[in-house]
Phi, psi and omega in degrees: 000139187276149173268130177248115178235121182230107182238100178275108185248013183279102179296331175297316185285319187285322186260337185075011177228111181305326183260023174308141179292168188294324193282349176278350180295142185229151183222151174255127185250125182216098181239146175216116176055043184267151172293136192285330179295322177290329176292322177294319177296321179296319177292325175299315180290330183281329187257345179088004187274153175257129183230131175258110187269126183288138177298347178277356178284108187220156173132179180237146181228158177224119189222138179225137176230140175265346182237155176294147184244140174286171177295321175297315182285334175293319180294323181289320178296325175293325179295320183290323180294320180298310184299318179296341182255018176067034176237157180221147171262116181249126177299145183262346188090002179236023183083000180256169169231144178254127180263122184212162174300151180284004177300124183073017181302332180297329175268007182265164169304155182299135179277170183273167171117009173064243181291344182257352185275176177270134181214169181235133174224153180248126173252124173265122180278142177259316181239333181288148170282137186291324178295315180286329176296324180289326172294324177292320188265352179305315182295345183271351181278146178294180189297320181259003174287158180224142179226120189238120169284143174233117184288333171283114182090355177056055190253154174229121176259124187236120169245119180197182176292154192291328181292321175293330174291327177292326172294315179298324175298321180295316178292329181286327179293339182272323183262343176274069184219140177263103181244010176271163180235161181240127177237139174245128190236125175253124185268146184252317191244340182259165174276127183299321177292320178296316181294320179296321179296322174298318182291322179294321181293324185291322180266004184275139182292150180300136177093353182287156181302149180297329179268008179283151179262151178286146181263009184264304181233136172278124182243116182243130182260126175253100185291324183298329175252005182056054185227159177239138171245114183254137175224134185169191175294141182298325183290332181277322183292322192305305181292340182290320180299326181289320183295317186292317183299324182289322177296309187294329171297315179293323181298328184294327184263008179281178188294151179272007175238130181225140180250120187246117173281121182273141188265316185237318188290165184258131183291324183289327171290322183284326187299315175306322183294310177300323177293326181288333180288331182253012174080010179275149182300135179292130181257125176283135182303127176293120182305143178280146176223165180294335185276357182251140179279158184288341184262010178285132177279145182280154185278152178269133186249034177295124179286329183215154179300136186247128176282149181297129179281351183254092178099118177300145179071005178288160182284161184292142180243137173234137184229132175228169181238146175251108183289332181295328181246004182053055187232154175258134181248130184237124174245100181199179180287164180306315185299314182294318176304315179297318182297311187286328176296328171291320171299319174293328179297316183291325180272336181277066185238151182294125186277138176286157181247161178224125170269119183249119181248125180242146177234119178248117182240126177228114181247129177222161181212112182244134183230147178211134177229131178224142171209118185215145174236125179236137177223165180221149181215134179209139177280157177227169182054041173069022179286165188268009175282121182285169175271129178225138182207153174241144181209122184242143183280338181266016185226148179221151359279172182282110179302319182294317179300317182290324173296316178302321184286330178286321175300318180290330175301324187268339184243350185246147175296160184294332179273009182285129175299327178295318178301318181292323180299312187290328183291320184299314183296323181287326180291322178296323179290320176299320180285340178280350187273148173222175184083212182259130177238124176226156180187177184190177179192175179169192180250149171246099187065216178255002187257351189209157171240146174218158175203155181213156172222135172243135182230120174227130183210145173228126184234132174229110181248121178242137181224147179220103180257133182223124179223138181231076174287151175208151186205147179250128182212161177285165178297130177062033178232125178287141179216160181209143180232138174222127174235099185182216183220163169261111186260125174293133181233124178294122174249349176189152183208132177232130182265327182085181174280122179060028181060036183287326181217065179283155176206161177219131177268137186231136178243128179272131179240135182287131179227123188157211177261118179239138173222119176242134193207145169223108174272154175219112184282120178275164185293331181273007174093352173286164186235120173269120187250129168253108189218157178229125180238129182218136166228120185228158180202159181270123187269343182125176180289163179297314182199181174288335178265351183229104195268018173291152186275147169257127184250125170272129189222136167235123187218134176233139170221114191205172171234126182226163177244128190223134171288158185299128179075000176280151177254127181229151179269133174274331184161174178181182182222131167242110190235132179215126183220149183218132181222128184241125180234138181226119175246130187208160174281127185304141177077302189294320184292344183263003176282128184300133178084285182290343178297339176302330178290345184239025175208166177229129189242134181220128177235122178229140186221154174207144169233137179226124169246121180237119179222143186238126180236151183224139183218108182262149178228122182281128177248106185268326190223177177295329181291323179296322181291325176292319185295325180275336178280316191298312178300315182296319177296316182295326177291315186289316184299318179297323178294318177294323183294326181296331186273339182270144181289328179278358185061034185242135176266134176290340176304310180302312177305312180302312179300323186280318184280317184271312182275345175061044179209174183269134185293141179297145176240150178264119180292339178267009176247125175281135183287144180280167187296321183280353183283130183290141172296151178297125174275165179286135183287142182285156182300134177296141182286000000 
């Protein structure tokens, strides 16, 4: 298409005066598909202005005028043409203008052109919220315009073309007005919270979320005075006042008996609290029995008529529970019903839970070293050689017990009780020995007998005991877990005359890992724990002759305050002991080298490191419960998978087939290659 440019700049022809001033010159503008850069140059020549053209300025324009245009009108036409093509003229400060695309124009200095240029303006709002006003006006701002709310001062900053700013200013002047009224309604028979919810539901648009608030009238509940504050348009509030008054009047004439179904609280625990509020004698919950139905209400055991404690002159109030449905039954006047219902609403909330995890660590190392030499020498056949022997308590076996049994074997008959006793003593002494035992004996000529025993042992026992009991319980609710056994302990024994009627009394005692805890969540998020932690085990009998059991026990009972999710040490024991015993023959045992034959040395040492840690975690929601369940479920599943040849856990299969649900998954854990993919659940029967 050909370009047609016609700029008639002859002042003499247009004005008829050769010496006419510059500002009186007029031009007829007629462009079709002209290059925009050439158009800007022609306007610069006609108006005497200086324009700096950005390299990004490209395109073609078409402009037609039927009447001659002055310089000012021509400049404004150029600005309109630039705006239509996404361009803007920005003053450079030296009397010139820079022609550039309008991208980022809001961050540039104000553009030229009065009503056609780009500008920034601040609007101070009186009643509207700046953030909501910005959301409302955002679709009206131009493509490169910006609208920003400022909460401090409730200001609205708008950067846009000047003519659009005038339109926004006009709109704000119409909508930024306080035309609402405020009404306070005090209810006599109804609950302000209940009526407030009814009004919100009445004004809510169809299809909105159940917990959404209406955008027509603001409804504020004042529980202290049982009042409602309504703010909104007067025409909208007027019929609401009549509705509220009608509902309150109907509640006044309603029944004096009200049944409240509890959602989370226990009716047995809540009943005494409500009875104390109205001055009724507190009723102890009646124990359930097979002869009573589950729906039977508990009887009130007031010995004398009790006046309601809430409000002077009020009629007597009676409160009972319906155990079958976990409900509270209130027989009272409407005002008392309303007050008690508000108390129930605040107490009938979902209680938070606490997961308490304990770690008991015990690391011990016991060492023992013994070396002893025992010998015996005795004369025979009436020789003058005396009897000599060494015997040490820290060495085994007992040489004297063995020697006595040998001598009795040779000199006492087989049916002798003394022989049997000496044999048993020698056998017990041999069985009690450990380590390396060597010995020997013989004759010295025909006049003496000799024997010796050497016992050497080194024992090193190391143990690492780790137990991690955990339990989940509700806030302020005591809980207990026991993993162990019931061990019989003898508490009494009677033989009677000649064992005519012997009997023994036995008490069973729990042995194992026990954790008893009662958490209390504080307002600041910390947790107060009343807990008892015990780890016990059977150490064995007291001795060979006394078969009663010895129980090892580690127990902590304390009260601590811990932040949510933190690990804290409850207590512990660092124990180290060492005992050295040396038994020797005087003088002979002190001889270097040879003295070892005349002494017995025993060295025993032990180290014990015991620490108990605790970590409570508050479980506030279903998501928190899943977060603490999934990692532990995954740990057990992985342990089962490692023990199976096919690497599959039976736990997952049991959850799918028996519980008919999907196993919990830990999002932080990547599934292993052997882990089966979740199968589709079967349709419920």
